[in-house]
XYZ file of C-alpha atoms in Angstrom:
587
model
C 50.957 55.466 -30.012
C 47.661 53.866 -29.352
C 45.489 55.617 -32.289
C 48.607 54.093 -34.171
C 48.427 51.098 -33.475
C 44.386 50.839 -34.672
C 45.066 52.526 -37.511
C 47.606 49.460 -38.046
C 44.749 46.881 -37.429
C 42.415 48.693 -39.195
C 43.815 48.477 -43.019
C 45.121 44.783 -42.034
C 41.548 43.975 -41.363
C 38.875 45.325 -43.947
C 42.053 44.439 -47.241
C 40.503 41.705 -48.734
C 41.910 40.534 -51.797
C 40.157 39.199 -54.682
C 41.944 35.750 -55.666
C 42.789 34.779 -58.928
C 41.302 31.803 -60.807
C 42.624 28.562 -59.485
C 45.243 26.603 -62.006
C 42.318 24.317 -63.294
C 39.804 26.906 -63.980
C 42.852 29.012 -66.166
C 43.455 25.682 -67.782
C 40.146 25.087 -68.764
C 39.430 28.369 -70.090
C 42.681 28.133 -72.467
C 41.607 24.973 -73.522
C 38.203 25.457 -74.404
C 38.792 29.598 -75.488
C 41.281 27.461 -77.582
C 43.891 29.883 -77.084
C 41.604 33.047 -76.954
C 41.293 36.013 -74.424
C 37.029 35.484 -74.763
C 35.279 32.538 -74.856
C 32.057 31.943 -76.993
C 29.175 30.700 -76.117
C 29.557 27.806 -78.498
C 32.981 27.358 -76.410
C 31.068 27.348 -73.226
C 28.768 24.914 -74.790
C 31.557 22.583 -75.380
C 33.647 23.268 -71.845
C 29.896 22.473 -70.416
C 29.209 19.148 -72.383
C 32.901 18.027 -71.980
C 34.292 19.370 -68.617
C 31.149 19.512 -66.982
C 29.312 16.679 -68.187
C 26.284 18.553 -68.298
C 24.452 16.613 -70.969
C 21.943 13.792 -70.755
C 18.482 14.382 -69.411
C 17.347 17.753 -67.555
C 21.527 18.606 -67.923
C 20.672 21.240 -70.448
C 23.888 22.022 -72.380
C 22.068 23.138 -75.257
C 23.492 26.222 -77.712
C 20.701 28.657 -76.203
C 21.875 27.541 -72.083
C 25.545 28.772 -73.029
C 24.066 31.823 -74.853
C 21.811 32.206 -71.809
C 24.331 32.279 -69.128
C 26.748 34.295 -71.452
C 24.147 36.656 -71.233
C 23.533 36.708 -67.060
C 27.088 36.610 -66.782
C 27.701 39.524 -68.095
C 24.401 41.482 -67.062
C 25.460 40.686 -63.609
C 29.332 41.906 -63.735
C 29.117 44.535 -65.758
C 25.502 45.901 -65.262
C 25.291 47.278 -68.583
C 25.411 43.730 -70.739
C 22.099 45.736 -73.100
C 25.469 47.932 -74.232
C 28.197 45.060 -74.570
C 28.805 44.359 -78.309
C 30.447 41.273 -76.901
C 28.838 38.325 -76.600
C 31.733 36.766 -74.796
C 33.696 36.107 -71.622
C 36.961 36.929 -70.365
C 38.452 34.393 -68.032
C 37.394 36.595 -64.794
C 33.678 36.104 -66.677
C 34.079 32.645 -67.105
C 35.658 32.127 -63.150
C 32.513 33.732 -62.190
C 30.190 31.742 -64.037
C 31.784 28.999 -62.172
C 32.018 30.185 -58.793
C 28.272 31.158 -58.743
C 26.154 28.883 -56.628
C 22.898 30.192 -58.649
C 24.058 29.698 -62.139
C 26.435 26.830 -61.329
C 25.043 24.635 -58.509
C 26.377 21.350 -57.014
C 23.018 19.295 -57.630
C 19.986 20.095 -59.916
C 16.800 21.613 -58.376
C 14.262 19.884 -60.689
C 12.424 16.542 -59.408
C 13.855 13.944 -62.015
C 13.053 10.263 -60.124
C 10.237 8.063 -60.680
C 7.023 9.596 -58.468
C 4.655 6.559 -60.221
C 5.867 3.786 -57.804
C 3.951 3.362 -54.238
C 4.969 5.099 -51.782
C 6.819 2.918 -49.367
C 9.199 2.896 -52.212
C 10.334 6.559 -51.248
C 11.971 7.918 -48.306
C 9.928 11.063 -47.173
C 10.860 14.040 -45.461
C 9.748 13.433 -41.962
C 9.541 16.016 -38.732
C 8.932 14.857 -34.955
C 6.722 16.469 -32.265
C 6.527 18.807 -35.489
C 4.859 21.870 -33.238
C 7.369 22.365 -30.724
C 9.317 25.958 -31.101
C 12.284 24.494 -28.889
C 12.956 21.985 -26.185
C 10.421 18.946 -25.713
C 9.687 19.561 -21.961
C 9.014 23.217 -21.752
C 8.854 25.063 -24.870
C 5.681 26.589 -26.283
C 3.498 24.531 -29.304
C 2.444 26.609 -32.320
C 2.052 26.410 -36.005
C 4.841 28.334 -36.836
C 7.471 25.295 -36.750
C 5.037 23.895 -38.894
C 4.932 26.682 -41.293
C 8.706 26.637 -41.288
C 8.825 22.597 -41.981
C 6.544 22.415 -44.621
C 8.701 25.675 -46.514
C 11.986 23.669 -46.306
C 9.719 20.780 -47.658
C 8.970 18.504 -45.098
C 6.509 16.377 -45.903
C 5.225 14.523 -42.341
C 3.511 16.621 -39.672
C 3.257 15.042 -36.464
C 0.647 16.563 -34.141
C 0.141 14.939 -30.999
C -3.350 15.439 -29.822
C -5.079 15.976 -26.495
C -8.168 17.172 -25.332
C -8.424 20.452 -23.617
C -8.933 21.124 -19.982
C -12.562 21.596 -19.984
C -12.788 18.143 -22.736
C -14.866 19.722 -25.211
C -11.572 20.708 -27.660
C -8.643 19.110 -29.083
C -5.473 20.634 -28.300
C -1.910 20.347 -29.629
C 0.351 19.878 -27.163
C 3.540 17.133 -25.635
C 1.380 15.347 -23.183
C 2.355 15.114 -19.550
C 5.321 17.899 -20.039
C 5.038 22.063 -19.468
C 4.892 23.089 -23.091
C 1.794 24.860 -23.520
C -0.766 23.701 -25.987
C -1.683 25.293 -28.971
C -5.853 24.678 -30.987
C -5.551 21.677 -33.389
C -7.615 23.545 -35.700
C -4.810 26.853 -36.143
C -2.153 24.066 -36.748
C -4.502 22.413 -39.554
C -5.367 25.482 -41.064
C -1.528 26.516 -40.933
C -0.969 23.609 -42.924
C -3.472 23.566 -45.795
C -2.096 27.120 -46.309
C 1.082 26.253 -46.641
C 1.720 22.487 -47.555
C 2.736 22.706 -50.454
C 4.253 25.769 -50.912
C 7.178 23.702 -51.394
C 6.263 20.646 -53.143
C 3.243 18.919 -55.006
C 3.501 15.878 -53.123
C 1.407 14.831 -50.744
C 1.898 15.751 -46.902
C 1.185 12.911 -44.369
C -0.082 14.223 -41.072
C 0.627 11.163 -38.269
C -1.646 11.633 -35.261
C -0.564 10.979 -32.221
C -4.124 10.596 -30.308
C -5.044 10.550 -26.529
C -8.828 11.457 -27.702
C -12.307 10.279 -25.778
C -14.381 8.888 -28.839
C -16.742 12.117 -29.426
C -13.193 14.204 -29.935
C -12.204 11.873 -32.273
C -15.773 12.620 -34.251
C -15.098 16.490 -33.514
C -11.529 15.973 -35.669
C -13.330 14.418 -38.163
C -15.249 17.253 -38.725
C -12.198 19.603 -38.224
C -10.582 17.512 -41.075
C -13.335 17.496 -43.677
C -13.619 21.312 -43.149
C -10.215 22.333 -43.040
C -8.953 20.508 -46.053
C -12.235 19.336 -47.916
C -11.122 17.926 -51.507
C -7.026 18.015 -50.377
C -8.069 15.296 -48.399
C -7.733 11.578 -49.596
C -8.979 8.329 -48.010
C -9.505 5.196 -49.455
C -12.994 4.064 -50.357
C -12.315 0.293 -48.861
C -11.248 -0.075 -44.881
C -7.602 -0.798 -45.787
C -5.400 -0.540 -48.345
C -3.674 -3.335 -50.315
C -1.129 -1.290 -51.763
C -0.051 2.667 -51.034
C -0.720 5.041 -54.315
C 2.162 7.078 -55.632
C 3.493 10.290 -54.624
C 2.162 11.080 -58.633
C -1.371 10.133 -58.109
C -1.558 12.292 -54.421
C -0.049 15.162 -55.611
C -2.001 17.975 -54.063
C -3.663 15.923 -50.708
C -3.500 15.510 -47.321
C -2.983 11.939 -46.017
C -3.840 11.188 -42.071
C -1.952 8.095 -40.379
C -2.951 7.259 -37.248
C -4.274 3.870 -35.533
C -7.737 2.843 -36.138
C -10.429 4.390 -33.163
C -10.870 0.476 -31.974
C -7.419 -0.020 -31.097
C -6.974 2.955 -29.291
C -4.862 2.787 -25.380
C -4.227 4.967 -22.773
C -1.129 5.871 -22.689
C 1.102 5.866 -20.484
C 2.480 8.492 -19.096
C 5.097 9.754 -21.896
C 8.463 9.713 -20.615
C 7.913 8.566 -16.951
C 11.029 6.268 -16.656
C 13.339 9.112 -18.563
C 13.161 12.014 -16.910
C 16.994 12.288 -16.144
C 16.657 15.830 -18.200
C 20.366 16.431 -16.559
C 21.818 14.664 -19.241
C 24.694 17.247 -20.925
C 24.518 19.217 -23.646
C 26.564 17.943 -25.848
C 28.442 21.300 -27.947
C 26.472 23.464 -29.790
C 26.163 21.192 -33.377
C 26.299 18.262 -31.690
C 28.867 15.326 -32.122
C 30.274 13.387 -34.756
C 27.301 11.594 -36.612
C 30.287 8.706 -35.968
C 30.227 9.399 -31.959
C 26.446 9.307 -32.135
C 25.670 5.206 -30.710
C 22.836 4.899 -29.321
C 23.443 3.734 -25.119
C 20.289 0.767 -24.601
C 17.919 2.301 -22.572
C 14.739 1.041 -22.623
C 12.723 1.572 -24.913
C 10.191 4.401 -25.587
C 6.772 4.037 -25.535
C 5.816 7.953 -26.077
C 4.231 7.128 -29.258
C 1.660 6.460 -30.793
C 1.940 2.886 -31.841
C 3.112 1.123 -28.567
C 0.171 -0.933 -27.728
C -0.719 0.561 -24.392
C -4.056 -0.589 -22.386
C -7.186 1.340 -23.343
C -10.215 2.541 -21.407
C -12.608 2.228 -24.300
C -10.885 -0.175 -26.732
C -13.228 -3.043 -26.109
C -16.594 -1.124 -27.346
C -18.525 -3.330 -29.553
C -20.260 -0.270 -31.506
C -19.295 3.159 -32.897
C -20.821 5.996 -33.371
C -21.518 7.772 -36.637
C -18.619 10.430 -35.548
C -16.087 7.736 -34.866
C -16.753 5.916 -38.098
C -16.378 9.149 -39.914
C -13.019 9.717 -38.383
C -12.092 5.847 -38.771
C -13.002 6.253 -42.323
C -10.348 8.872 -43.098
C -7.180 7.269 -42.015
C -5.468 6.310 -44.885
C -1.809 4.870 -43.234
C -3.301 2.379 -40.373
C -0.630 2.710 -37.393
C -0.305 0.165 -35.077
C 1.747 -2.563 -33.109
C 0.487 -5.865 -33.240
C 0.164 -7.817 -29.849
C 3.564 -10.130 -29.642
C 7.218 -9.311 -30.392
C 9.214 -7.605 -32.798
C 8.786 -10.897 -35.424
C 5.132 -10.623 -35.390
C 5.574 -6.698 -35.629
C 7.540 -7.373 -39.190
C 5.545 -9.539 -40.469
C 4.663 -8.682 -44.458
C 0.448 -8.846 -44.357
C -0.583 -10.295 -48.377
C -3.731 -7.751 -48.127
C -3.341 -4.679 -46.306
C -0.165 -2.393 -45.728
C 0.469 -0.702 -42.515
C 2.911 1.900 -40.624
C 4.559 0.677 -37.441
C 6.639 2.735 -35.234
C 9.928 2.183 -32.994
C 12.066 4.380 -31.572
C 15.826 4.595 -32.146
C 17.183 2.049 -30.052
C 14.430 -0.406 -30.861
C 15.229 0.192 -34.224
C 19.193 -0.606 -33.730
C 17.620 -3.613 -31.350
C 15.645 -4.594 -34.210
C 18.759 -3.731 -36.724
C 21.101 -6.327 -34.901
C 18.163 -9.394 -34.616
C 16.148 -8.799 -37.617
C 18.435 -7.102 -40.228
C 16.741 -8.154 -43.563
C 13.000 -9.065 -41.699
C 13.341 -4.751 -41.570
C 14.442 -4.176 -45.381
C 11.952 -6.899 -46.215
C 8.919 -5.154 -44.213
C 9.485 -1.769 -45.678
C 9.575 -3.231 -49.301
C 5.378 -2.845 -48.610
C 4.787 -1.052 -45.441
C 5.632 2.124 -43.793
C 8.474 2.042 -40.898
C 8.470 5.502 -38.943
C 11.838 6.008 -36.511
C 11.202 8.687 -33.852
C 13.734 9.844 -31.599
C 14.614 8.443 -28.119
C 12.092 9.839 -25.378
C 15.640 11.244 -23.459
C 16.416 13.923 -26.306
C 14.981 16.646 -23.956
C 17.078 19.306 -26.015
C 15.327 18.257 -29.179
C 19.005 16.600 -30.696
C 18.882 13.785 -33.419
C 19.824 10.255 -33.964
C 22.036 9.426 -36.602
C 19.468 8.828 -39.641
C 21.821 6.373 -41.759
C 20.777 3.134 -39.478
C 17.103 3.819 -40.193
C 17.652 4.904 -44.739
C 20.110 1.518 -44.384
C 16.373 -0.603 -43.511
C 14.306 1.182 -46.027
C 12.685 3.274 -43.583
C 10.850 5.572 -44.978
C 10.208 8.403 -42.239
C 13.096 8.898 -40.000
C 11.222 11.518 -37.888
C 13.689 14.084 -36.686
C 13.311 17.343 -34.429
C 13.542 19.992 -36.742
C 13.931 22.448 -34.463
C 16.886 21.006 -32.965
C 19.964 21.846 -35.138
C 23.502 20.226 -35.562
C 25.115 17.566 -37.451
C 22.302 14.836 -37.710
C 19.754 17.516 -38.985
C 22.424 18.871 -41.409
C 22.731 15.037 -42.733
C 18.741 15.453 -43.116
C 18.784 18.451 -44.992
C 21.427 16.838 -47.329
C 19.404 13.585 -48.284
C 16.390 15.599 -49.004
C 18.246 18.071 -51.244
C 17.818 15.487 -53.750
C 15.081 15.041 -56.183
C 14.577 18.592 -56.445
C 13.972 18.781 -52.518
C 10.633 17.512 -52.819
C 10.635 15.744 -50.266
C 10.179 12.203 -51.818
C 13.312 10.736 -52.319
C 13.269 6.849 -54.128
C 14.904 4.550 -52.143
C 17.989 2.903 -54.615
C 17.126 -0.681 -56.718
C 18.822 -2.636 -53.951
C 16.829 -1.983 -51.162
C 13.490 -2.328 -52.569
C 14.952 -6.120 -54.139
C 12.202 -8.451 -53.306
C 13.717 -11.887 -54.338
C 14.666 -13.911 -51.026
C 18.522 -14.710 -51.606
C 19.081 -10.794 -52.797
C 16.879 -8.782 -50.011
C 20.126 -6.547 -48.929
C 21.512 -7.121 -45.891
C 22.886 -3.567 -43.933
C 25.096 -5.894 -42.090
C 27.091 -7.554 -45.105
C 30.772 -6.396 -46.269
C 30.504 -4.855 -49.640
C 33.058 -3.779 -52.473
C 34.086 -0.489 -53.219
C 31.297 0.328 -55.848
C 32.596 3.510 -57.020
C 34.964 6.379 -56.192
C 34.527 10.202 -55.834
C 37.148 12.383 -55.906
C 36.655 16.203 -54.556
C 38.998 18.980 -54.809
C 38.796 21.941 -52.819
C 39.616 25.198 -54.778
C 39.183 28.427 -52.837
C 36.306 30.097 -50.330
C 34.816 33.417 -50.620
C 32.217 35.281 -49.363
C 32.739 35.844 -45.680
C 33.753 39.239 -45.710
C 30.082 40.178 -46.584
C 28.228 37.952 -44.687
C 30.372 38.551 -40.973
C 31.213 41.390 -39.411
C 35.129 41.989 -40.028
C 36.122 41.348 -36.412
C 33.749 37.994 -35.816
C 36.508 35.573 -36.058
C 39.951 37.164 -34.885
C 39.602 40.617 -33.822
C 43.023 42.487 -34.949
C 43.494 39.762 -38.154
C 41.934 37.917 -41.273
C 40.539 34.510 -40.787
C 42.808 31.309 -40.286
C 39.948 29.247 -42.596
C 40.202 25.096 -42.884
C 37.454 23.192 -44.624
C 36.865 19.664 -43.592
C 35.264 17.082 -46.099
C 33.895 13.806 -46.029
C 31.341 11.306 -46.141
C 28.517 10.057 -44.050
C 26.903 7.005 -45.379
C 27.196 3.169 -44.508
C 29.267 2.802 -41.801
C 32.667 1.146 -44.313
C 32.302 4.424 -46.122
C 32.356 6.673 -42.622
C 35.219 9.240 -42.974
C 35.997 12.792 -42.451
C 39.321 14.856 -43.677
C 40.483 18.306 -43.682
C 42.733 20.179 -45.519
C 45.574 22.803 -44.239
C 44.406 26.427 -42.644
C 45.311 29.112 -44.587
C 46.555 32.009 -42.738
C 45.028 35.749 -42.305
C 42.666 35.500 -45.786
C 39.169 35.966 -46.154
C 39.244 34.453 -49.417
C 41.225 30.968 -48.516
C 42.549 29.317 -51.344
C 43.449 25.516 -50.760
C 43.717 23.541 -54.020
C 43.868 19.991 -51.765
C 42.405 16.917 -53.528
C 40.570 14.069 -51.611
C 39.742 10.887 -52.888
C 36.352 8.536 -51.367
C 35.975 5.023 -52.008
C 32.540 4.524 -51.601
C 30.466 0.710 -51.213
C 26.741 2.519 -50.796
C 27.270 5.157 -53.023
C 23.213 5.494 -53.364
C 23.058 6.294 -49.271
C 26.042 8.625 -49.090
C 26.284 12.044 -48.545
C 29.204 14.252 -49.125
C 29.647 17.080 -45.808
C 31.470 19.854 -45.937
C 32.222 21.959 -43.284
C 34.230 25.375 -42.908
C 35.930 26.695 -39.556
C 38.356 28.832 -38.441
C 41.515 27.921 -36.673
C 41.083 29.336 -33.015
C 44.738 28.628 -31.159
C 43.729 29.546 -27.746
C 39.560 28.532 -28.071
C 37.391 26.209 -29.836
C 37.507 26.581 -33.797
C 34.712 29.231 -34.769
C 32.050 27.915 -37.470
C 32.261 29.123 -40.866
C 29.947 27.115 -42.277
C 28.671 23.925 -43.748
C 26.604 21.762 -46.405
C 25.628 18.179 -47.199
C 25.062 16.979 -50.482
C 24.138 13.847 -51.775
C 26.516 12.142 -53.907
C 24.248 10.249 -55.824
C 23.293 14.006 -57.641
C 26.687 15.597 -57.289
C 27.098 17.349 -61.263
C 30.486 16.192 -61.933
C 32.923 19.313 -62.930
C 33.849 22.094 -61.277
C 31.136 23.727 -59.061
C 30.227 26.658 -56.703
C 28.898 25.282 -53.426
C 26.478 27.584 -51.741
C 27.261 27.337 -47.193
C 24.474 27.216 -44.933
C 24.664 28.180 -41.000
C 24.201 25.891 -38.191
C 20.629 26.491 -38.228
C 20.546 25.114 -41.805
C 19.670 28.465 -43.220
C 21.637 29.426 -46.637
C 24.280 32.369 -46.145
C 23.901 35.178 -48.935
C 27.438 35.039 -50.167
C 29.678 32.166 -48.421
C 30.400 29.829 -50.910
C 32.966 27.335 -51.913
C 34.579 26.309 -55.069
C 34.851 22.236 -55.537
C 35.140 20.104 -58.694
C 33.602 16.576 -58.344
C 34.507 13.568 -60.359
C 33.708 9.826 -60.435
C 36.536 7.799 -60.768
């Protein structure tokens, strides 16, 4: 009875059945095959102008595209397109054309935006403690986390820099915690070998710097070597205005504060330590769950103006001008409060640093004073001193102020990094991303203010086709063990807080390829800042749902039409084959 019984199991389990074309994609291929069993490529052509709206710049849609994917369609299905007389697609062809993520992706992977403008005008790709390989109390420091930042296209390093026991290196390491140091130089050379691997555009490197003054000379030296001509530094002390992403294409920019203003600091993290805090589940909460509790706030970094053992030296030597000299982004925060600290300088821009809750401190006071100060100058938002696990913040409050590096934890994972890896998917995921019009308005009675109420601006309206892919990416038994999947996909947006919401449509029973056909419509106020997420998990009735899967997506560079959207894992790394088929429209 029992060999029975798995025999049973066994052909329910591994039968996976392909699923027809959804209603709209048969529609759509009778319309534009005008009747046909094949479809042309001047058809296509049409369907992708029309349906798709694939024209206008960089949207292709010319004759030789259609003729082109005709082409890799059928070189791809059939393997032997060289002996095809047909140059044309049946309506399994054309379904999938549609439901592939590389010939039919959900935003374009070409940088299209403005790079000429300075750049405080962009938001930039920006990682925290950026050498950490786990937890920020006791993991180990290395350049591979670096490696691995700068190939998903971060573009700020942090490196927080100490000397070494016997004071006559620098090491990389999270002062005053276990994790053990790694040479400053390996982590430099890691990163002029792979910076921009990526991208062109330029990588930032923010110092965080407990040096003694003939350190400091001995980086300058490590600097000049390391990255000679990649390295840019303006030929005056300080700069009036940032240069463009266009004209540093290629260099290395250092931000940290000037040698004279230089503090001891104090001991990182001394009023935090309650490490017990819990773990919240494994992909963390609800960006919507995510407010901040007002703890004090954070003076880990670099620009809290701490008191310094040799700030008050009249003179410097040759080595501490030399590293003075190659600081392009001055750091610093000015003696006073938070007013003083956001105050717009005519002559010389400047980066300035706050954690997250002095950011939402600074948020509720000093709403538009923020927009207003990152029109010109750089605002960096690290993570509270308490997020022992590496976890994020919820990025939103800090794109909402025009800040332009919302430093996260990359090595952390869950929703607030997913939200991350969605903004920067845009512009070609260069990591230079232009803030929108509105943010960057510099006239008095228009700077934008997060805090106002704001009309629905525009409406996006998703459908939800079908799922597929699982079956080759999971084992067979990973989510039920005698059964097919019970798959749900949840959809929303994260954005300004009035355009905050999350729905999901209904599980579909026992199928690994789920077909759902539910609509869902998204008024949005901030279109520009909102980001479309898209999650996939399977019903569990007696345990917590297993993940399936998820994405973000800007909304700003969804392609309208229908599309195949490529899942990622919790990590953030791309499956081979889990994908979902959407169709995105602006209403």
């Amino acid at each position: 009875m029992g060999s029975y019984r798995m025999c049973m199991c066994f052909t329910r389990k591994f039968r996976v059945t392909e699923a027809e074309p959804p209603r709209d994609v048969k529609e759509a291929f009778n319309k534009y095959a005008e009747g046909g069993t094949h479809m042309t490529a001047e058809q296509l052509q049409r369907f992708l102008l029309e349906f798709q709206a694939d024209g206008g710049v960089g949207g292709g849609a010319e004759e030789s595209d259609a003729e082109r994917i005709v082409e890799q369609v059928l070189q791809k299905r059939h393997h032997i397109a060289k002996l095809i007389s047909r140059r044309t697609l049946t309506l399994d062809d054309f379904h999938h054309y549609l439901f592939s993520p590389d010939l039919n992706p959900p935003v374009r992977d070409q940088v299209h935006q403005d790079m000429t403008a300075p750049l405080s005008h962009y938001y930039i790709y920006t990682g925290h403690n950026s050498y950490l390989t786990g937890n920020q109390l006791s993991s180990d420091c290395s350049d591979v986390p670096i490696i691995k930042a700068l190939k998903r296209g971060v573009r700020v390093v942090e490196l927080d820099i100490w000397p070494n026991s016997t004071k006559d290196n620098v090491h990389v390491l999270h002062g005053r915690t276990l994790t053990t140091p790694v040479e400053l130089i390996k982590c430099l050379k890691s990163i002029q070998e792979h910076a921009f691997s990526e991208s062109p555009y330029p990588v930032i490197i923010t110092l965080e710097d407990h040096l003694t003054p003939d350190l400091q000379a001995k980086v300058a030296q490590m600097l000049i070597q390391t990255f000679g001509e990649m390295l840019f530094y303006p030929e005056s002390d300080c700069l009036k205005e940032l240069p463009s992403p266009e004209e540093l294409k290629y260099k290395i920019i250092i931000s940290t504060k000037p040698p004279k203003e230089y503090r001891k600091a104090k001991t990182a993290n001394e009023k935090e330590q309650d490490s017990h805090k819990s773990e919240e589940d494994l992909w963390g909460k609800e960006p919507s769950e995510l407010t901040e509790e007002h703890e004090d706030d954070d003076t880990s970094d670099s620009d809290s103006s701490e008191d310094n053992s040799h700030s008050n030296r009249g003179s410097f030597s040759t080595g501490e001008h030399e590293y003075k000299r190659l600081i392009t982004i001055h750091a610093g925060k000015p003696k006073g409060g938070l007013k003083e600290a956001l105050k717009v300088e005519l002559d010389k821009v400047r980066r300035l640093s706050l954690s997250e809750q002095a950011l939402e401190k600074a948020a509720e006071s000093h709403g538009t004073d923020v927009v207003r100060f990152t029109q010109k100058n750089i605002l960096r938002v690290y993570p509270k001193g308490t997020r022992f696990n590496s976890s994020n913040y919820k990025p939103l409050i800090g794109w909402m102020h025009g800040a332009q590096m919302v430093a996260f934890n990359m090595q952390g994972y869950g929703r607030s990094l997913w939200l991350m890896h969605g903004m920067f998917r845009a512009n070609g995921g260069c990591g230079y991303v232009k803030k929108p019009d509105f943010i960057m308005n510099e006239s008095d009675n228009q700077i934008f203010d997060p805090k106002a109420k704001l009309p629905v601006k525009k409406t996006l309206k998703v459908k939800v086709y079908m799922g597929d892919g699982w079956h080759l990416d999971f084992k067979q038994t990973h989510f039920d063990l005698y059964s097919p999947p019970d798959f749900y996909t949840r959809v929303g947006i994260a954005g300004v807080p009035a355009d905050e919401i999350m729905k999901k449509t209904k599980k579909k029973e026992d199928d690994w390829t789920p077909v759902w056909e539910e609509e869902f419509t998204f008024p949005l106020r901030v279109p520009e800042l909102a980001l479309l997420r898209v999650e996939v998990h399977e019903y569990d009735m007696s345990e917590k749902d297993d993940f399936g899967g998820q994405t973000c997506l800007p909304v700003s560079e969804l392609r309208q039409g229908i599309r195949a959207v490529p899942l990622f894992d919790r990590k953030g790394t791309k499956y081979n084959s889990v994908r979902l088929l959407m169709q995105f429209e602006f209403i």
